[in-house]
Amino acid sequence: MPNPAAAMLVIGDEILSGRTRDSNLHHLAGELSRHGIDLREARVIPDRHEAIIDAVRALASAHDHVFTSGGIGPTHDDITADSIAVAFGVPIRVRDDARALLEAHYARTGQHLNKARLRMARIPEGATLIENPVSAAPGFSIENVHVMAGVPAIFQAMLASLLPRLTGGTPLHSITVRINRPEGDIAGPLASIAAEFPDLSIGSYPFVEQGRYGSYVVLRGTDRAILEAAEVHLRNVFGEDAA
Amino acid sequence: MPNPAAAMLVIGDEILSGRTRDSNLHHLAGELSRHGIDLREARVIPDRHEAIIDAVRALASAHDHVFTSGGIGPTHDDITADSIAVAFGVPIRVRDDARALLEAHYARTGQHLNKARLRMARIPEGATLIENPVSAAPGFSIENVHVMAGVPAIFQAMLASLLPRLTGGTPLHSITVRINRPEGDIAGPLASIAAEFPDLSIGSYPFVEQGRYGSYVVLRGTDRAILEAAEVHLRNVFGEDAA
């Protein structure tokens, strides 16, 4: 059975304006690889209702899972939860269990659960909460869409809460071999190796170090034995240039 | 006249597998903001023909410009140029001016212009070359799609070659004010300020520092006078908490 397919939706003007460098995609990609879920696509879109609704619908219909980050805080620009509710055609309102999480958190930290903060307890009907051990305000899963915070520490904590719930497939393994020759020199032999190992994805990534060109060759696949056979073959072909 | 709208397409299995952290999106976003081109969306897709063709067509029809990164090197997994040619229904072949650039570069560096490297001179019919001062192999623009390398130093150099050719709009300016209060406390007043300044985009980004919560408020807009008026207003509202 093939691994489940996933997409990520990064929601936030601050990424598209260049103010903030997204780091959640990289974290999610690594975690999903280890969990045996294939990340097939990622999109970054602004904090706009129609953009969120359109992207969620498109990605949710084409993938087993969609992971979103951003736009679920207490301020006026946090419109993700409302947009997701529209995308699935369900109402959204303050939910008792989510409110209880916030009440406990703010009582503990001596802060006031005001109207703005209470917005974070608004959950689309039929959703399952995703625990947030950092700052209490929960994420949620609705159908195959998992809605999480944009702040990296909170995104990571929510993902750690969520992942054990999701059925994974075969983890993707990878072996990286450094070849001390420029990409253009190794391209021919590498194409032959790729043809011999059709089950693997073989990528080549050039680098420059102290003015000398080299290439990292990355072998990726789910079967360790095949990966190791390909590595042996690769090292034989490139001899002393393989480090 | 509104600013031109743009999308970015990041092409590369290595980003989706978690091996590599993309940095070209962040660089492009900042450069486009300064140039007055609005980045509206970004997508990350794998090195697969159909994925590239579909995404290029979808993004090119919906935006004034599409910027791509990745997949134009000499190896078997570099399939971007071929996919773009298919997306626009034009032939692709080695072009004399691109080959001359490679011949000069490899003659200078004492390397051999072999068959794999010559692939980098294959350019879709009707395209305009984008100069690559780092490693010679050019990018290209075809209609409204600008195809560049994935290696960050080369992507940045190509973008610097390309941008002066593109008509920009009004640069987006931003002012960031640090408020030493948690997001939930400032959300109410901030929503009022956002309503008073409908021409600005006002975002709020929480932070935690030595266990204390605060918020960066970012005002964005094209008119400096309006931005400064909003900043004065914001500082008045939050008084000593605004740093």
PDB file of N, CA and C in Angstrom, chain B residues 118-183:
ATOM      1  N   LEU B 118      26.037  20.272 -21.261  1.00  0.00           N
ATOM      2  CA  LEU B 118      25.415  20.918 -22.415  1.00  0.00           C
ATOM      3  C   LEU B 118      23.891  20.981 -22.268  1.00  0.00           C
ATOM      4  N   ARG B 119      23.320  20.057 -21.450  1.00  0.00           N
ATOM      5  CA  ARG B 119      21.875  20.116 -21.181  1.00  0.00           C
ATOM      6  C   ARG B 119      21.478  21.491 -20.644  1.00  0.00           C
ATOM      7  N   MET B 120      22.407  22.147 -19.939  1.00  0.00           N
ATOM      8  CA  MET B 120      22.079  23.442 -19.339  1.00  0.00           C
ATOM      9  C   MET B 120      21.979  24.554 -20.378  1.00  0.00           C
ATOM     10  N   ALA B 121      22.326  24.254 -21.638  1.00  0.00           N
ATOM     11  CA  ALA B 121      22.141  25.235 -22.715  1.00  0.00           C
ATOM     12  C   ALA B 121      20.832  24.997 -23.465  1.00  0.00           C
ATOM     13  N   ARG B 122      20.066  24.017 -23.010  1.00  0.00           N
ATOM     14  CA  ARG B 122      18.762  23.761 -23.640  1.00  0.00           C
ATOM     15  C   ARG B 122      17.743  24.769 -23.119  1.00  0.00           C
ATOM     16  N   ILE B 123      17.160  25.547 -24.035  1.00  0.00           N
ATOM     17  CA  ILE B 123      16.299  26.671 -23.656  1.00  0.00           C
ATOM     18  C   ILE B 123      15.009  26.574 -24.478  1.00  0.00           C
ATOM     19  N   PRO B 124      13.851  26.719 -23.843  1.00  0.00           N
ATOM     20  CA  PRO B 124      12.599  26.687 -24.612  1.00  0.00           C
ATOM     21  C   PRO B 124      12.562  27.815 -25.650  1.00  0.00           C
ATOM     22  N   GLU B 125      11.989  27.524 -26.802  1.00  0.00           N
ATOM     23  CA  GLU B 125      11.928  28.498 -27.901  1.00  0.00           C
ATOM     24  C   GLU B 125      11.197  29.764 -27.454  1.00  0.00           C
ATOM     25  N   GLY B 126      11.770  30.903 -27.789  1.00  0.00           N
ATOM     26  CA  GLY B 126      11.126  32.186 -27.486  1.00  0.00           C
ATOM     27  C   GLY B 126      11.492  32.758 -26.133  1.00  0.00           C
ATOM     28  N   ALA B 127      12.339  32.061 -25.366  1.00  0.00           N
ATOM     29  CA  ALA B 127      12.697  32.551 -24.030  1.00  0.00           C
ATOM     30  C   ALA B 127      13.826  33.584 -24.110  1.00  0.00           C
ATOM     31  N   THR B 128      13.939  34.384 -23.063  1.00  0.00           N
ATOM     32  CA  THR B 128      15.024  35.351 -22.899  1.00  0.00           C
ATOM     33  C   THR B 128      15.937  34.839 -21.785  1.00  0.00           C
ATOM     34  N   LEU B 129      17.242  34.863 -21.998  1.00  0.00           N
ATOM     35  CA  LEU B 129      18.151  34.334 -20.973  1.00  0.00           C
ATOM     36  C   LEU B 129      18.219  35.252 -19.751  1.00  0.00           C
ATOM     37  N   ILE B 130      18.426  34.636 -18.594  1.00  0.00           N
ATOM     38  CA  ILE B 130      18.716  35.370 -17.360  1.00  0.00           C
ATOM     39  C   ILE B 130      20.168  35.084 -17.010  1.00  0.00           C
ATOM     40  N   GLU B 131      20.939  36.144 -16.845  1.00  0.00           N
ATOM     41  CA  GLU B 131      22.371  36.006 -16.631  1.00  0.00           C
ATOM     42  C   GLU B 131      22.694  35.332 -15.297  1.00  0.00           C
ATOM     43  N   ASN B 132      23.720  34.490 -15.307  1.00  0.00           N
ATOM     44  CA  ASN B 132      24.189  33.806 -14.110  1.00  0.00           C
ATOM     45  C   ASN B 132      25.679  34.107 -13.921  1.00  0.00           C
ATOM     46  N   PRO B 133      25.996  35.153 -13.163  1.00  0.00           N
ATOM     47  CA  PRO B 133      27.399  35.537 -13.001  1.00  0.00           C
ATOM     48  C   PRO B 133      28.191  34.553 -12.142  1.00  0.00           C
ATOM     49  N   VAL B 134      27.505  33.631 -11.448  1.00  0.00           N
ATOM     50  CA  VAL B 134      28.199  32.700 -10.554  1.00  0.00           C
ATOM     51  C   VAL B 134      28.772  31.512 -11.319  1.00  0.00           C
ATOM     52  N   SER B 135      27.917  30.833 -12.090  1.00  0.00           N
ATOM     53  CA  SER B 135      28.387  29.607 -12.734  1.00  0.00           C
ATOM     54  C   SER B 135      27.959  29.497 -14.197  1.00  0.00           C
ATOM     55  N   ALA B 136      27.636  30.650 -14.800  1.00  0.00           N
ATOM     56  CA  ALA B 136      27.412  30.788 -16.247  1.00  0.00           C
ATOM     57  C   ALA B 136      26.098  30.200 -16.762  1.00  0.00           C
ATOM     58  N   ALA B 137      25.750  28.959 -16.400  1.00  0.00           N
ATOM     59  CA  ALA B 137      24.546  28.333 -16.951  1.00  0.00           C
ATOM     60  C   ALA B 137      23.346  29.249 -16.693  1.00  0.00           C
ATOM     61  N   PRO B 138      22.695  29.718 -17.764  1.00  0.00           N
ATOM     62  CA  PRO B 138      21.696  30.769 -17.576  1.00  0.00           C
ATOM     63  C   PRO B 138      20.345  30.254 -17.113  1.00  0.00           C
ATOM     64  N   GLY B 139      19.575  31.134 -16.485  1.00  0.00           N
ATOM     65  CA  GLY B 139      18.145  30.927 -16.325  1.00  0.00           C
ATOM     66  C   GLY B 139      17.450  31.480 -17.555  1.00  0.00           C
ATOM     67  N   PHE B 140      16.133  31.503 -17.540  1.00  0.00           N
ATOM     68  CA  PHE B 140      15.424  32.105 -18.666  1.00  0.00           C
ATOM     69  C   PHE B 140      14.024  32.566 -18.255  1.00  0.00           C
ATOM     70  N   SER B 141      13.537  33.563 -19.016  1.00  0.00           N
ATOM     71  CA  SER B 141      12.155  34.012 -18.865  1.00  0.00           C
ATOM     72  C   SER B 141      11.395  33.605 -20.107  1.00  0.00           C
ATOM     73  N   ILE B 142      10.238  32.971 -19.921  1.00  0.00           N
ATOM     74  CA  ILE B 142       9.373  32.689 -21.060  1.00  0.00           C
ATOM     75  C   ILE B 142       7.986  33.203 -20.696  1.00  0.00           C
ATOM     76  N   GLU B 143       7.458  34.072 -21.563  1.00  0.00           N
ATOM     77  CA  GLU B 143       6.245  34.828 -21.240  1.00  0.00           C
ATOM     78  C   GLU B 143       6.417  35.418 -19.841  1.00  0.00           C
ATOM     79  N   ASN B 144       5.532  35.096 -18.893  1.00  0.00           N
ATOM     80  CA  ASN B 144       5.628  35.726 -17.570  1.00  0.00           C
ATOM     81  C   ASN B 144       6.249  34.808 -16.512  1.00  0.00           C
ATOM     82  N   VAL B 145       6.973  33.782 -16.961  1.00  0.00           N
ATOM     83  CA  VAL B 145       7.576  32.825 -16.021  1.00  0.00           C
ATOM     84  C   VAL B 145       9.104  32.956 -16.065  1.00  0.00           C
ATOM     85  N   HIS B 146       9.706  33.131 -14.902  1.00  0.00           N
ATOM     86  CA  HIS B 146      11.142  33.368 -14.789  1.00  0.00           C
ATOM     87  C   HIS B 146      11.772  32.172 -14.083  1.00  0.00           C
ATOM     88  N   VAL B 147      12.620  31.462 -14.807  1.00  0.00           N
ATOM     89  CA  VAL B 147      13.114  30.156 -14.357  1.00  0.00           C
ATOM     90  C   VAL B 147      14.552  30.299 -13.864  1.00  0.00           C
ATOM     91  N   MET B 148      14.758  30.017 -12.582  1.00  0.00           N
ATOM     92  CA  MET B 148      16.072  30.243 -11.975  1.00  0.00           C
ATOM     93  C   MET B 148      16.554  29.007 -11.212  1.00  0.00           C
ATOM     94  N   ALA B 149      17.831  29.042 -10.844  1.00  0.00           N
ATOM     95  CA  ALA B 149      18.456  27.896 -10.174  1.00  0.00           C
ATOM     96  C   ALA B 149      18.018  27.805  -8.721  1.00  0.00           C
ATOM     97  N   GLY B 150      18.203  26.617  -8.121  1.00  0.00           N
ATOM     98  CA  GLY B 150      17.836  26.416  -6.735  1.00  0.00           C
ATOM     99  C   GLY B 150      18.948  26.733  -5.739  1.00  0.00           C
ATOM    100  N   VAL B 151      20.203  26.618  -6.163  1.00  0.00           N
ATOM    101  CA  VAL B 151      21.319  26.933  -5.264  1.00  0.00           C
ATOM    102  C   VAL B 151      21.206  28.406  -4.860  1.00  0.00           C
ATOM    103  N   PRO B 152      21.097  28.692  -3.550  1.00  0.00           N
ATOM    104  CA  PRO B 152      20.759  30.060  -3.134  1.00  0.00           C
ATOM    105  C   PRO B 152      21.660  31.151  -3.722  1.00  0.00           C
ATOM    106  N   ALA B 153      22.965  30.939  -3.760  1.00  0.00           N
ATOM    107  CA  ALA B 153      23.857  31.992  -4.279  1.00  0.00           C
ATOM    108  C   ALA B 153      23.552  32.274  -5.749  1.00  0.00           C
ATOM    109  N   ILE B 154      23.217  31.228  -6.497  1.00  0.00           N
ATOM    110  CA  ILE B 154      22.924  31.409  -7.921  1.00  0.00           C
ATOM    111  C   ILE B 154      21.530  32.004  -8.109  1.00  0.00           C
ATOM    112  N   PHE B 155      20.571  31.539  -7.301  1.00  0.00           N
ATOM    113  CA  PHE B 155      19.224  32.125  -7.367  1.00  0.00           C
ATOM    114  C   PHE B 155      19.294  33.630  -7.118  1.00  0.00           C
ATOM    115  N   GLN B 156      20.032  34.011  -6.100  1.00  0.00           N
ATOM    116  CA  GLN B 156      20.120  35.434  -5.751  1.00  0.00           C
ATOM    117  C   GLN B 156      20.780  36.245  -6.857  1.00  0.00           C
ATOM    118  N   ALA B 157      21.831  35.685  -7.463  1.00  0.00           N
ATOM    119  CA  ALA B 157      22.521  36.396  -8.547  1.00  0.00           C
ATOM    120  C   ALA B 157      21.608  36.528  -9.766  1.00  0.00           C
ATOM    121  N   MET B 158      20.880  35.461 -10.091  1.00  0.00           N
ATOM    122  CA  MET B 158      19.955  35.522 -11.230  1.00  0.00           C
ATOM    123  C   MET B 158      18.847  36.542 -10.984  1.00  0.00           C
ATOM    124  N   LEU B 159      18.320  36.551  -9.770  1.00  0.00           N
ATOM    125  CA  LEU B 159      17.240  37.492  -9.457  1.00  0.00           C
ATOM    126  C   LEU B 159      17.736  38.930  -9.587  1.00  0.00           C
ATOM    127  N   ALA B 160      18.974  39.164  -9.157  1.00  0.00           N
ATOM    128  CA  ALA B 160      19.551  40.503  -9.281  1.00  0.00           C
ATOM    129  C   ALA B 160      19.702  40.893 -10.749  1.00  0.00           C
ATOM    130  N   SER B 161      19.991  39.907 -11.620  1.00  0.00           N
ATOM    131  CA  SER B 161      20.077  40.187 -13.055  1.00  0.00           C
ATOM    132  C   SER B 161      18.695  40.493 -13.634  1.00  0.00           C
ATOM    133  N   LEU B 162      17.708  39.785 -13.125  1.00  0.00           N
ATOM    134  CA  LEU B 162      16.362  39.847 -13.700  1.00  0.00           C
ATOM    135  C   LEU B 162      15.561  41.069 -13.267  1.00  0.00           C
ATOM    136  N   LEU B 163      15.604  41.393 -11.971  1.00  0.00           N
ATOM    137  CA  LEU B 163      14.671  42.374 -11.415  1.00  0.00           C
ATOM    138  C   LEU B 163      14.665  43.729 -12.127  1.00  0.00           C
ATOM    139  N   PRO B 164      15.822  44.273 -12.504  1.00  0.00           N
ATOM    140  CA  PRO B 164      15.796  45.583 -13.174  1.00  0.00           C
ATOM    141  C   PRO B 164      14.987  45.568 -14.476  1.00  0.00           C
ATOM    142  N   ARG B 165      14.790  44.395 -15.068  1.00  0.00           N
ATOM    143  CA  ARG B 165      14.001  44.263 -16.301  1.00  0.00           C
ATOM    144  C   ARG B 165      12.506  44.339 -16.052  1.00  0.00           C
ATOM    145  N   LEU B 166      12.079  44.072 -14.822  1.00  0.00           N
ATOM    146  CA  LEU B 166      10.645  43.970 -14.533  1.00  0.00           C
ATOM    147  C   LEU B 166      10.106  45.287 -13.997  1.00  0.00           C
ATOM    148  N   THR B 167       8.948  45.691 -14.513  1.00  0.00           N
ATOM    149  CA  THR B 167       8.329  46.926 -14.060  1.00  0.00           C
ATOM    150  C   THR B 167       7.746  46.717 -12.673  1.00  0.00           C
ATOM    151  N   GLY B 168       8.243  47.469 -11.720  1.00  0.00           N
ATOM    152  CA  GLY B 168       7.739  47.346 -10.363  1.00  0.00           C
ATOM    153  C   GLY B 168       6.614  48.331 -10.119  1.00  0.00           C
ATOM    154  N   GLY B 169       6.070  48.297  -8.936  1.00  0.00           N
ATOM    155  CA  GLY B 169       5.028  49.225  -8.537  1.00  0.00           C
ATOM    156  C   GLY B 169       5.519  50.038  -7.363  1.00  0.00           C
ATOM    157  N   THR B 170       4.625  50.312  -6.444  1.00  0.00           N
ATOM    158  CA  THR B 170       4.980  51.089  -5.269  1.00  0.00           C
ATOM    159  C   THR B 170       5.536  50.135  -4.218  1.00  0.00           C
ATOM    160  N   PRO B 171       6.769  50.396  -3.752  1.00  0.00           N
ATOM    161  CA  PRO B 171       7.325  49.481  -2.750  1.00  0.00           C
ATOM    162  C   PRO B 171       6.460  49.448  -1.488  1.00  0.00           C
ATOM    163  N   LEU B 172       6.407  48.300  -0.877  1.00  0.00           N
ATOM    164  CA  LEU B 172       5.682  48.139   0.371  1.00  0.00           C
ATOM    165  C   LEU B 172       6.623  48.526   1.508  1.00  0.00           C
ATOM    166  N   HIS B 173       6.152  49.421   2.371  1.00  0.00           N
ATOM    167  CA  HIS B 173       6.956  49.791   3.536  1.00  0.00           C
ATOM    168  C   HIS B 173       6.352  49.147   4.768  1.00  0.00           C
ATOM    169  N   SER B 174       7.178  48.999   5.786  1.00  0.00           N
ATOM    170  CA  SER B 174       6.618  48.459   7.023  1.00  0.00           C
ATOM    171  C   SER B 174       7.274  49.116   8.220  1.00  0.00           C
ATOM    172  N   ILE B 175       6.524  49.199   9.287  1.00  0.00           N
ATOM    173  CA  ILE B 175       7.029  49.698  10.564  1.00  0.00           C
ATOM    174  C   ILE B 175       6.671  48.650  11.609  1.00  0.00           C
ATOM    175  N   THR B 176       7.665  48.246  12.378  1.00  0.00           N
ATOM    176  CA  THR B 176       7.423  47.259  13.425  1.00  0.00           C
ATOM    177  C   THR B 176       7.507  47.938  14.787  1.00  0.00           C
ATOM    178  N   VAL B 177       6.505  47.709  15.616  1.00  0.00           N
ATOM    179  CA  VAL B 177       6.499  48.251  16.978  1.00  0.00           C
ATOM    180  C   VAL B 177       6.398  47.080  17.940  1.00  0.00           C
ATOM    181  N   ARG B 178       7.318  47.065  18.900  1.00  0.00           N
ATOM    182  CA  ARG B 178       7.295  45.997  19.893  1.00  0.00           C
ATOM    183  C   ARG B 178       6.415  46.424  21.059  1.00  0.00           C
ATOM    184  N   ILE B 179       5.459  45.583  21.396  1.00  0.00           N
ATOM    185  CA  ILE B 179       4.566  45.891  22.514  1.00  0.00           C
ATOM    186  C   ILE B 179       4.819  44.861  23.606  1.00  0.00           C
ATOM    187  N   ASN B 180       5.161  45.344  24.783  1.00  0.00           N
ATOM    188  CA  ASN B 180       5.495  44.418  25.874  1.00  0.00           C
ATOM    189  C   ASN B 180       4.247  43.921  26.599  1.00  0.00           C
ATOM    190  N   ARG B 181       3.286  43.466  25.818  1.00  0.00           N
ATOM    191  CA  ARG B 181       2.083  42.861  26.391  1.00  0.00           C
ATOM    192  C   ARG B 181       1.699  41.683  25.514  1.00  0.00           C
ATOM    193  N   PRO B 182       1.109  40.641  26.109  1.00  0.00           N
ATOM    194  CA  PRO B 182       0.750  39.475  25.299  1.00  0.00           C
ATOM    195  C   PRO B 182      -0.310  39.824  24.261  1.00  0.00           C
ATOM    196  N   GLU B 183      -0.304  39.034  23.192  1.00  0.00           N
ATOM    197  CA  GLU B 183      -1.228  39.275  22.085  1.00  0.00           C
ATOM    198  C   GLU B 183      -2.682  39.376  22.531  1.00  0.00           C
TER     199      GLU B 183
END
